[in-house]
Amino acid sequence: MPATVARSRYDWTRDELTDLLAGEPRYRVDQVWEGLYQHGTEPDQWSNVPKALRTRVAEQLPSGLTMATESVSDDGETVKWLWTLADGHQVETVLMHYPDRTTVCVSSQAGCAMACSFCATGQAGFDRHLTVGEITEQVVLARRRSAEVGKRLSNVVFMGMGEPFANYDRTWESIHRIHDDLGLGARHLTVSTVGVVPGIRRLTEADLPVNLAVSLHLANDAERDELVPINRRYPLAVLAEACADYIDATHRRLSFEWALIDGVNDTPRHARELAAYARPLRAHVNLIPLNPTPGYAVRGTPPAGVREFAETLGDLGINATVRRTRGTDIDAACGQLRATHSVEPVTIAPPTRRD
Ligand code: SAH
C-alpha cells in the first residue's frame, strides 16, 4: 500500500485505537468501538460519549468514503453508490434488497488488473488495492442505509470492483471485521474470484467458512484464455483441482458465475462444456445475462436464450439459478457507474468480439 493512502476510520484495529485513546478510561475505547461497529453511526450520534471525544474521533478517524453519486432503481430495491477515496480514486458499492435478504456487493480494489474484456472495471485498468477500512466501511454504510428503510443487512458479496484474491490479506482482514465486529455470519459472506488459484488455496486453509464463487464464464481454455486472460496463468484443469481440494477440505458448496453473452458462451455446446466441468465439483451455477458495458460490443443473451441455456443445464443434471440483472438503468454492472460519472478520464479498451 503506498504511504500516501491515508488511514481511515475503519482501518484502525482495536489495539491501535486503545493506544490512540491512551489517557481516556478503558470503557471509552469500548464505547467508541461499539459506536463504530455495533451502531455503525457517525460519532456525533454517540450520546454516551463526551462531545470532546466524539469530535476527536471524527477528526482523527476520518471516513474513507465520500459519496460522489447515489443512484436508486428497482423502486428503491437497488441502491448504488460511487465513492471517492481520500486520494481521489473511485469505487462502487451496490445494496440490493430481496424478499428474503438484503445483500451488499462491495469492491476490494479501485479498478482491476484482471482485464476481463466484458467487464467495465477490467476495461479501465487497475488503480490500487483498497485498505481494510475502505472495504469494511462500504458494509457499515450499506448497513446504515438498510436500517433506515427497516431492513437488516444480511449478506455481503465481494463482487464489486476488483479481484479480492489479488488483495487477499486486506480482504481477509475486512472479512474478519465484518464477521467479528459487525456480526455477520461466515455463511452469509461470499468471496468471488475470477480464478486466482493461490487465493482459493489460501481460502481452503482459512479460519472462517465463507462461501466461494468462481467467475467461470467459459469452460474451455481456448475461449476462456481470451475472455478471462488470467486463465492463461491458471488454466481450467488447475482451477478445477483447487476447487476440488477446497470442497474436499471444507465440504462447502461452490458456485460458478456465468455471465451469458450473446453468441459468445450461450450455445448448447457451451452448456455441455459447463455441465461437464461443474458436475464433478457439484457446483451450483448462477446465470446472469451480461450487463452491457461501453467497451464491449456484444450484448447479453436475450431472455429466451437464457431460459434455454438454463434448461439445457437442468437436463444435464446441473443446478442453475437465473439471476435478475439489478439496476441496469443505473449502470449497476461492475465498474459502470464510475465509467459514466468519473471525474477522471476513463480509458475504454477496444471491443473484443469472439464468435
Ligand atoms: N474479480 C471478481 C469479483 C468482481 S466481478 C470476480 O471476477 O469474480 C463480480 C462478477 O460480476 C463476476 O462474476 C464478473 O464476471 C461479473 N461481471 C463483470 N462484468 C459484468 C457484466 N458486464 N455483466 C454481467 N456480469 C459481469
Short mmCIF file of C-alpha atoms and ligand atoms in Angstrom, two decimals:
data_model
loop_
_atom_site.label_atom_id
_atom_site.label_comp_id
_atom_site.label_asym_id
_atom_site.label_seq_id
_atom_site.Cartn_x
_atom_site.Cartn_y
_atom_site.Cartn_z
CA MET A 1 0.00 0.00 0.00
CA PRO A 2 1.55 3.33 -0.95
CA ALA A 3 2.26 5.54 2.07
CA THR A 4 0.05 8.22 0.53
CA VAL A 5 -3.15 6.32 1.29
CA ALA A 6 -4.47 7.93 4.45
CA ARG A 7 -5.69 5.65 7.21
CA SER A 8 -9.40 5.94 7.51
CA ARG A 9 -11.94 5.26 10.24
CA TYR A 10 -12.25 1.50 9.82
CA ASP A 11 -8.54 0.86 9.26
CA TRP A 12 -7.82 1.14 12.96
CA THR A 13 -7.57 -2.07 14.94
CA ARG A 14 -8.94 -2.14 18.43
CA ASP A 15 -5.40 -2.22 19.87
CA GLU A 16 -4.39 0.80 17.80
CA LEU A 17 -7.48 2.64 18.93
CA THR A 18 -6.64 1.78 22.52
CA ASP A 19 -3.19 3.32 22.03
CA LEU A 20 -4.65 6.39 20.35
CA LEU A 21 -7.07 6.92 23.20
CA ALA A 22 -4.49 6.30 25.93
CA GLY A 23 -5.43 8.60 28.79
CA GLU A 24 -9.15 8.02 28.32
CA PRO A 25 -10.81 5.47 30.62
CA ARG A 26 -10.75 1.98 29.11
CA TYR A 27 -14.55 1.83 28.78
CA ARG A 28 -14.39 4.80 26.40
CA VAL A 29 -12.49 2.62 23.92
CA ASP A 30 -15.28 0.06 24.19
CA GLN A 31 -17.88 2.75 23.62
CA VAL A 32 -16.09 4.08 20.56
CA TRP A 33 -15.65 0.58 19.14
CA GLU A 34 -19.34 -0.09 19.81
CA GLY A 35 -20.27 3.16 18.08
CA LEU A 36 -18.16 2.29 15.06
CA TYR A 37 -19.22 -1.34 14.67
CA GLN A 38 -22.37 -2.24 16.64
CA HIS A 39 -24.15 1.03 15.90
CA GLY A 40 -22.21 1.93 12.77
CA THR A 41 -23.29 5.53 13.17
CA GLU A 42 -21.44 8.85 12.94
CA PRO A 43 -19.56 9.87 16.11
CA ASP A 44 -21.87 12.86 16.67
CA GLN A 45 -24.67 10.39 17.37
CA TRP A 46 -22.88 8.55 20.18
CA SER A 47 -24.77 10.16 23.02
CA ASN A 48 -22.96 8.09 25.67
CA VAL A 49 -19.58 9.54 24.61
CA PRO A 50 -18.49 13.05 25.71
CA LYS A 51 -18.68 15.61 22.94
CA ALA A 52 -14.95 16.37 23.00
CA LEU A 53 -14.12 12.71 22.41
CA ARG A 54 -16.68 12.44 19.63
CA THR A 55 -15.11 15.43 17.92
CA ARG A 56 -11.66 13.94 18.35
CA VAL A 57 -12.72 10.62 16.85
CA ALA A 58 -14.38 12.35 13.92
CA GLU A 59 -11.17 14.30 13.25
CA GLN A 60 -8.57 11.63 13.86
CA LEU A 61 -10.54 8.78 12.28
CA PRO A 62 -11.96 10.38 9.14
CA SER A 63 -14.34 8.42 6.97
CA GLY A 64 -12.55 6.81 4.00
CA LEU A 65 -15.50 7.13 1.62
CA THR A 66 -17.04 10.35 0.37
CA MET A 67 -20.20 9.91 -1.62
CA ALA A 68 -19.85 11.08 -5.22
CA THR A 69 -23.18 9.80 -6.50
CA GLU A 70 -26.05 7.72 -5.25
CA SER A 71 -28.41 6.05 -7.71
CA VAL A 72 -31.62 4.31 -6.76
CA SER A 73 -33.54 1.92 -9.02
CA ASP A 74 -35.93 -1.05 -8.99
CA ASP A 75 -38.38 1.00 -6.87
CA GLY A 76 -35.78 1.54 -4.20
CA GLU A 77 -34.75 -2.11 -4.06
CA THR A 78 -31.31 -1.34 -5.54
CA VAL A 79 -29.07 1.47 -4.36
CA LYS A 80 -25.69 2.07 -5.91
CA TRP A 81 -23.03 4.40 -4.63
CA LEU A 82 -19.93 5.79 -6.22
CA TRP A 83 -17.44 6.78 -3.53
CA THR A 84 -14.41 9.00 -3.82
CA LEU A 85 -11.48 7.80 -1.71
CA ALA A 86 -9.12 10.08 0.19
CA ASP A 87 -6.64 10.08 -2.73
CA GLY A 88 -9.30 10.70 -5.38
CA HIS A 89 -9.77 7.18 -6.73
CA GLN A 90 -13.32 5.96 -7.01
CA VAL A 91 -15.09 2.71 -6.18
CA GLU A 92 -18.64 1.42 -6.20
CA THR A 93 -20.92 -0.37 -3.75
CA VAL A 94 -24.36 -1.81 -4.52
CA LEU A 95 -27.08 -2.54 -1.96
CA MET A 96 -29.81 -4.95 -3.04
CA HIS A 97 -32.99 -5.74 -1.12
CA TYR A 98 -34.64 -9.10 -1.86
CA PRO A 99 -37.77 -10.50 -0.20
CA ASP A 100 -35.71 -12.84 1.99
CA ARG A 101 -32.41 -10.98 2.40
CA THR A 102 -30.50 -7.75 1.94
CA THR A 103 -27.13 -8.03 0.25
CA VAL A 104 -24.33 -5.55 -0.24
CA CYS A 105 -21.88 -6.01 -3.09
CA VAL A 106 -18.51 -4.49 -2.14
CA SER A 107 -15.36 -3.54 -4.02
CA SER A 108 -11.96 -4.87 -2.97
CA GLN A 109 -9.80 -2.76 -5.30
CA ALA A 110 -10.04 0.57 -7.11
CA GLY A 111 -10.03 -0.75 -10.64
CA CYS A 112 -8.85 -4.23 -11.53
CA ALA A 113 -5.84 -5.73 -13.27
CA MET A 114 -7.60 -8.87 -14.50
CA ALA A 115 -8.71 -7.27 -17.78
CA CYS A 116 -11.79 -9.41 -18.46
CA SER A 117 -12.97 -7.96 -21.75
CA PHE A 118 -16.70 -7.70 -20.94
CA CYS A 119 -16.24 -6.04 -17.53
CA ALA A 120 -16.27 -2.24 -17.24
CA THR A 121 -13.80 -2.31 -14.34
CA GLY A 122 -11.43 -4.55 -16.27
CA GLN A 123 -11.65 -2.25 -19.27
CA ALA A 124 -10.48 0.73 -17.20
CA GLY A 125 -7.47 -0.95 -15.56
CA PHE A 126 -6.03 -1.05 -12.05
CA ASP A 127 -5.63 1.91 -9.69
CA ARG A 128 -4.81 0.42 -6.29
CA HIS A 129 -5.80 -2.03 -3.57
CA LEU A 130 -8.44 -0.90 -1.12
CA THR A 131 -7.46 -0.78 2.55
CA VAL A 132 -9.17 -2.91 5.20
CA GLY A 133 -11.02 0.21 6.31
CA GLU A 134 -12.22 1.16 2.84
CA ILE A 135 -13.65 -2.33 2.32
CA THR A 136 -15.22 -2.54 5.77
CA GLU A 137 -16.74 0.93 5.63
CA GLN A 138 -18.71 0.02 2.50
CA VAL A 139 -20.51 -2.59 4.59
CA VAL A 140 -21.04 -0.22 7.51
CA LEU A 141 -22.59 2.46 5.29
CA ALA A 142 -24.78 -0.05 3.45
CA ARG A 143 -25.98 -1.47 6.75
CA ARG A 144 -26.80 2.02 7.98
CA ARG A 145 -28.79 2.74 4.86
CA SER A 146 -30.64 -0.60 5.13
CA ALA A 147 -31.62 0.17 8.70
CA GLU A 148 -33.13 3.46 7.57
CA VAL A 149 -35.67 1.53 5.48
CA GLY A 150 -36.24 -1.07 8.19
CA LYS A 151 -34.17 -3.84 6.62
CA ARG A 152 -31.35 -5.75 8.22
CA LEU A 153 -28.25 -6.19 6.11
CA SER A 154 -27.79 -9.97 5.98
CA ASN A 155 -25.26 -10.79 3.25
CA VAL A 156 -22.02 -9.47 1.85
CA VAL A 157 -20.67 -10.47 -1.56
CA PHE A 158 -17.22 -9.47 -2.80
CA MET A 159 -18.44 -8.96 -6.35
CA GLY A 160 -17.88 -5.25 -6.81
CA MET A 161 -14.80 -3.73 -8.39
CA GLY A 162 -11.56 -5.61 -8.15
CA GLU A 163 -10.24 -9.11 -7.64
CA PRO A 164 -10.40 -9.94 -3.90
CA PHE A 165 -7.70 -12.60 -4.13
CA ALA A 166 -5.29 -10.11 -5.71
CA ASN A 167 -5.72 -8.18 -2.43
CA TYR A 168 -6.02 -11.24 -0.21
CA ASP A 169 -4.67 -10.05 3.14
CA ARG A 170 -6.71 -6.86 3.32
CA THR A 171 -9.80 -8.62 2.04
CA TRP A 172 -9.41 -11.31 4.67
CA GLU A 173 -8.90 -8.83 7.48
CA SER A 174 -12.02 -6.95 6.38
CA ILE A 175 -13.93 -10.25 6.38
CA HIS A 176 -12.86 -10.69 9.98
CA ARG A 177 -14.11 -7.20 10.86
CA ILE A 178 -17.41 -7.92 9.11
CA HIS A 179 -17.72 -11.25 10.91
CA ASP A 180 -16.22 -10.50 14.33
CA ASP A 181 -17.22 -6.85 14.81
CA LEU A 182 -20.23 -6.26 12.56
CA GLY A 183 -21.58 -9.68 13.48
CA LEU A 184 -22.44 -11.19 10.08
CA GLY A 185 -22.19 -14.99 9.88
CA ALA A 186 -19.49 -16.53 7.70
CA ARG A 187 -22.12 -18.42 5.68
CA HIS A 188 -23.55 -15.05 4.71
CA LEU A 189 -20.27 -13.84 3.25
CA THR A 190 -19.22 -14.76 -0.29
CA VAL A 191 -15.91 -14.10 -1.99
CA SER A 192 -15.97 -14.13 -5.77
CA THR A 193 -12.80 -14.75 -7.75
CA VAL A 194 -12.00 -14.80 -11.43
CA GLY A 195 -9.97 -17.94 -10.68
CA VAL A 196 -6.85 -16.81 -8.82
CA VAL A 197 -5.79 -20.28 -7.71
CA PRO A 198 -3.39 -19.29 -4.87
CA GLY A 199 -6.29 -17.37 -3.30
CA ILE A 200 -8.56 -20.42 -3.49
CA ARG A 201 -5.79 -22.44 -1.85
CA ARG A 202 -5.48 -19.92 0.97
CA LEU A 203 -9.24 -19.81 1.44
CA THR A 204 -9.23 -23.60 1.77
CA GLU A 205 -6.98 -23.19 4.83
CA ALA A 206 -8.69 -20.09 6.22
CA ASP A 207 -10.27 -19.86 9.66
CA LEU A 208 -13.79 -18.76 8.65
CA PRO A 209 -16.13 -20.82 6.45
CA VAL A 210 -17.12 -18.13 3.95
CA ASN A 211 -18.61 -19.08 0.58
CA LEU A 212 -16.63 -19.22 -2.63
CA ALA A 213 -17.88 -18.19 -6.06
CA VAL A 214 -15.77 -18.55 -9.19
CA SER A 215 -16.48 -16.40 -12.24
CA LEU A 216 -16.14 -19.06 -14.88
CA HIS A 217 -17.97 -17.75 -17.99
CA LEU A 218 -16.34 -20.33 -20.26
CA ALA A 219 -15.33 -23.95 -19.69
CA ASN A 220 -12.80 -24.45 -22.49
CA ASP A 221 -9.29 -23.00 -22.30
CA ALA A 222 -9.07 -21.68 -25.87
CA GLU A 223 -12.05 -19.35 -25.44
CA ARG A 224 -11.58 -18.59 -21.74
CA ASP A 225 -7.97 -17.50 -22.41
CA GLU A 226 -9.40 -14.66 -24.49
CA LEU A 227 -12.37 -13.57 -22.39
CA VAL A 228 -10.70 -14.04 -18.98
CA PRO A 229 -6.95 -13.57 -19.50
CA ILE A 230 -5.96 -14.94 -16.05
CA ASN A 231 -6.94 -18.33 -17.49
CA ARG A 232 -3.58 -18.40 -19.28
CA ARG A 233 -1.89 -18.42 -15.89
CA TYR A 234 -4.36 -20.71 -14.11
CA PRO A 235 -5.99 -22.86 -16.77
CA LEU A 236 -9.23 -24.75 -16.19
CA ALA A 237 -7.63 -28.03 -15.08
CA VAL A 238 -5.55 -26.26 -12.42
CA LEU A 239 -8.60 -24.27 -11.33
CA ALA A 240 -10.72 -27.42 -11.07
CA GLU A 241 -8.09 -29.09 -8.90
CA ALA A 242 -8.01 -26.14 -6.49
CA CYS A 243 -11.83 -26.12 -6.38
CA ALA A 244 -11.94 -29.87 -5.73
CA ASP A 245 -9.45 -29.55 -2.86
CA TYR A 246 -11.46 -26.65 -1.46
CA ILE A 247 -14.65 -28.75 -1.47
CA ASP A 248 -12.94 -31.82 -0.01
CA ALA A 249 -11.40 -29.81 2.80
CA THR A 250 -14.36 -27.57 3.64
CA HIS A 251 -17.46 -29.51 2.49
CA ARG A 252 -18.89 -26.22 1.33
CA ARG A 253 -20.88 -25.61 -1.82
CA LEU A 254 -19.08 -24.00 -4.69
CA SER A 255 -20.83 -21.73 -7.16
CA PHE A 256 -19.90 -20.68 -10.64
CA GLU A 257 -20.86 -17.33 -12.09
CA TRP A 258 -21.66 -17.32 -15.78
CA ALA A 259 -22.48 -14.01 -17.49
CA LEU A 260 -24.48 -15.04 -20.55
CA ILE A 261 -23.10 -13.26 -23.60
CA ASP A 262 -24.91 -13.47 -26.90
CA GLY A 263 -23.16 -15.94 -29.20
CA VAL A 264 -20.02 -15.99 -27.02
CA ASN A 265 -20.84 -18.51 -24.28
CA ASP A 266 -24.54 -19.32 -24.60
CA THR A 267 -24.76 -22.13 -27.17
CA PRO A 268 -25.71 -25.76 -26.37
CA ARG A 269 -22.04 -26.68 -26.74
CA HIS A 270 -21.12 -24.15 -24.06
CA ALA A 271 -23.79 -25.56 -21.77
CA ARG A 272 -22.40 -29.07 -22.26
CA GLU A 273 -18.84 -27.90 -21.53
CA LEU A 274 -20.04 -26.12 -18.40
CA ALA A 275 -22.02 -29.16 -17.25
CA ALA A 276 -19.02 -31.45 -17.71
CA TYR A 277 -16.85 -29.03 -15.72
CA ALA A 278 -19.35 -28.34 -12.92
CA ARG A 279 -20.65 -31.88 -12.37
CA PRO A 280 -17.64 -33.47 -10.64
CA LEU A 281 -17.42 -30.40 -8.40
CA ARG A 282 -21.17 -30.47 -7.71
CA ALA A 283 -21.08 -26.73 -8.30
CA HIS A 284 -24.15 -24.55 -8.42
CA VAL A 285 -24.35 -22.26 -11.45
CA ASN A 286 -25.55 -18.67 -11.33
CA LEU A 287 -26.53 -17.36 -14.74
CA ILE A 288 -26.50 -13.58 -15.19
CA PRO A 289 -27.40 -12.03 -18.52
CA LEU A 290 -24.50 -9.72 -19.43
CA ASN A 291 -24.94 -6.10 -18.46
CA PRO A 292 -23.88 -4.04 -21.44
CA THR A 293 -20.66 -2.04 -20.97
CA PRO A 294 -19.33 0.73 -23.20
CA GLY A 295 -16.09 -1.07 -24.08
CA TYR A 296 -17.57 -4.39 -25.19
CA ALA A 297 -19.68 -4.57 -28.28
CA VAL A 298 -21.52 -7.81 -27.58
CA ARG A 299 -24.90 -7.83 -25.84
CA GLY A 300 -26.38 -10.09 -23.22
CA THR A 301 -28.22 -13.25 -24.18
CA PRO A 302 -31.91 -12.45 -24.79
CA PRO A 303 -34.40 -13.88 -22.23
CA ALA A 304 -35.46 -16.86 -24.38
CA GLY A 305 -31.81 -17.87 -24.80
CA VAL A 306 -31.23 -17.56 -21.06
CA ARG A 307 -34.15 -19.90 -20.38
CA GLU A 308 -32.93 -22.38 -22.97
CA PHE A 309 -29.41 -22.38 -21.57
CA ALA A 310 -30.74 -22.95 -18.04
CA GLU A 311 -32.96 -25.79 -19.28
CA THR A 312 -30.08 -27.46 -21.10
CA LEU A 313 -28.05 -27.32 -17.89
CA GLY A 314 -31.01 -28.75 -15.95
CA ASP A 315 -31.32 -31.62 -18.44
CA LEU A 316 -27.64 -32.30 -17.88
CA GLY A 317 -28.18 -32.51 -14.12
CA ILE A 318 -26.74 -29.13 -13.16
CA ASN A 319 -28.46 -26.82 -10.68
CA ALA A 320 -28.67 -23.38 -12.18
CA THR A 321 -30.29 -20.17 -10.99
CA VAL A 322 -31.04 -17.28 -13.31
CA ARG A 323 -30.15 -14.04 -11.56
CA ARG A 324 -32.10 -10.96 -12.44
CA THR A 325 -29.84 -8.14 -13.51
CA ARG A 326 -30.23 -5.40 -10.96
CA GLY A 327 -30.10 -1.72 -11.64
CA THR A 328 -29.32 -1.82 -15.36
CA ASP A 329 -30.82 1.68 -15.61
CA ILE A 330 -28.35 2.99 -13.03
CA ASP A 331 -25.26 1.41 -14.60
CA ALA A 332 -25.08 -1.21 -11.87
CA ALA A 333 -22.84 -3.52 -13.91
CA CYS A 334 -19.44 -3.76 -12.33
CA GLY A 335 -17.48 -0.55 -12.90
CA GLN A 336 -20.13 1.17 -14.95
CA LEU A 337 -21.16 3.90 -12.58
CA ARG A 338 -17.59 5.05 -12.36
CA ALA A 339 -17.21 4.87 -16.13
CA THR A 340 -20.23 7.16 -16.54
CA HIS A 341 -19.62 9.63 -13.72
CA SER A 342 -15.90 9.56 -13.21
CA VAL A 343 -14.15 12.85 -12.70
CA GLU A 344 -11.09 11.38 -14.39
CA PRO A 345 -10.97 10.28 -17.99
CA VAL A 346 -11.67 6.56 -18.28
CA THR A 347 -9.90 4.64 -21.00
CA ILE A 348 -12.13 2.10 -22.61
CA ALA A 349 -10.43 -0.85 -24.28
CA PRO A 350 -11.43 -1.61 -27.87
CA PRO A 351 -14.18 -4.20 -28.09
CA THR A 352 -13.04 -7.77 -28.44
CA ARG A 353 -15.63 -9.98 -30.03
CA ARG A 354 -15.45 -13.74 -30.31
CA ASP A 355 -17.70 -15.96 -32.33
N1 SAH B 1 -12.99 -10.22 -9.68
C1 SAH B 1 -14.03 -10.98 -9.03
C2 SAH B 1 -15.13 -10.14 -8.41
C3 SAH B 1 -15.64 -8.93 -9.17
S1 SAH B 1 -16.66 -9.16 -10.59
C4 SAH B 1 -14.61 -11.97 -9.99
O1 SAH B 1 -14.26 -11.95 -11.16
O2 SAH B 1 -15.38 -12.82 -9.57
C5 SAH B 1 -18.16 -9.80 -9.97
C6 SAH B 1 -18.94 -10.59 -11.02
O3 SAH B 1 -19.51 -9.70 -12.00
C7 SAH B 1 -18.07 -11.56 -11.78
O4 SAH B 1 -18.73 -12.80 -11.91
C8 SAH B 1 -17.92 -10.86 -13.12
O5 SAH B 1 -17.56 -11.74 -14.11
C9 SAH B 1 -19.27 -10.24 -13.29
N2 SAH B 1 -19.35 -9.20 -14.30
C10 SAH B 1 -18.43 -8.30 -14.64
N3 SAH B 1 -18.87 -7.52 -15.64
C11 SAH B 1 -20.12 -7.95 -15.93
C12 SAH B 1 -21.10 -7.54 -16.87
N4 SAH B 1 -20.86 -6.54 -17.72
N5 SAH B 1 -22.26 -8.21 -16.89
C13 SAH B 1 -22.51 -9.22 -16.03
N6 SAH B 1 -21.63 -9.65 -15.11
C14 SAH B 1 -20.43 -9.02 -15.08
#
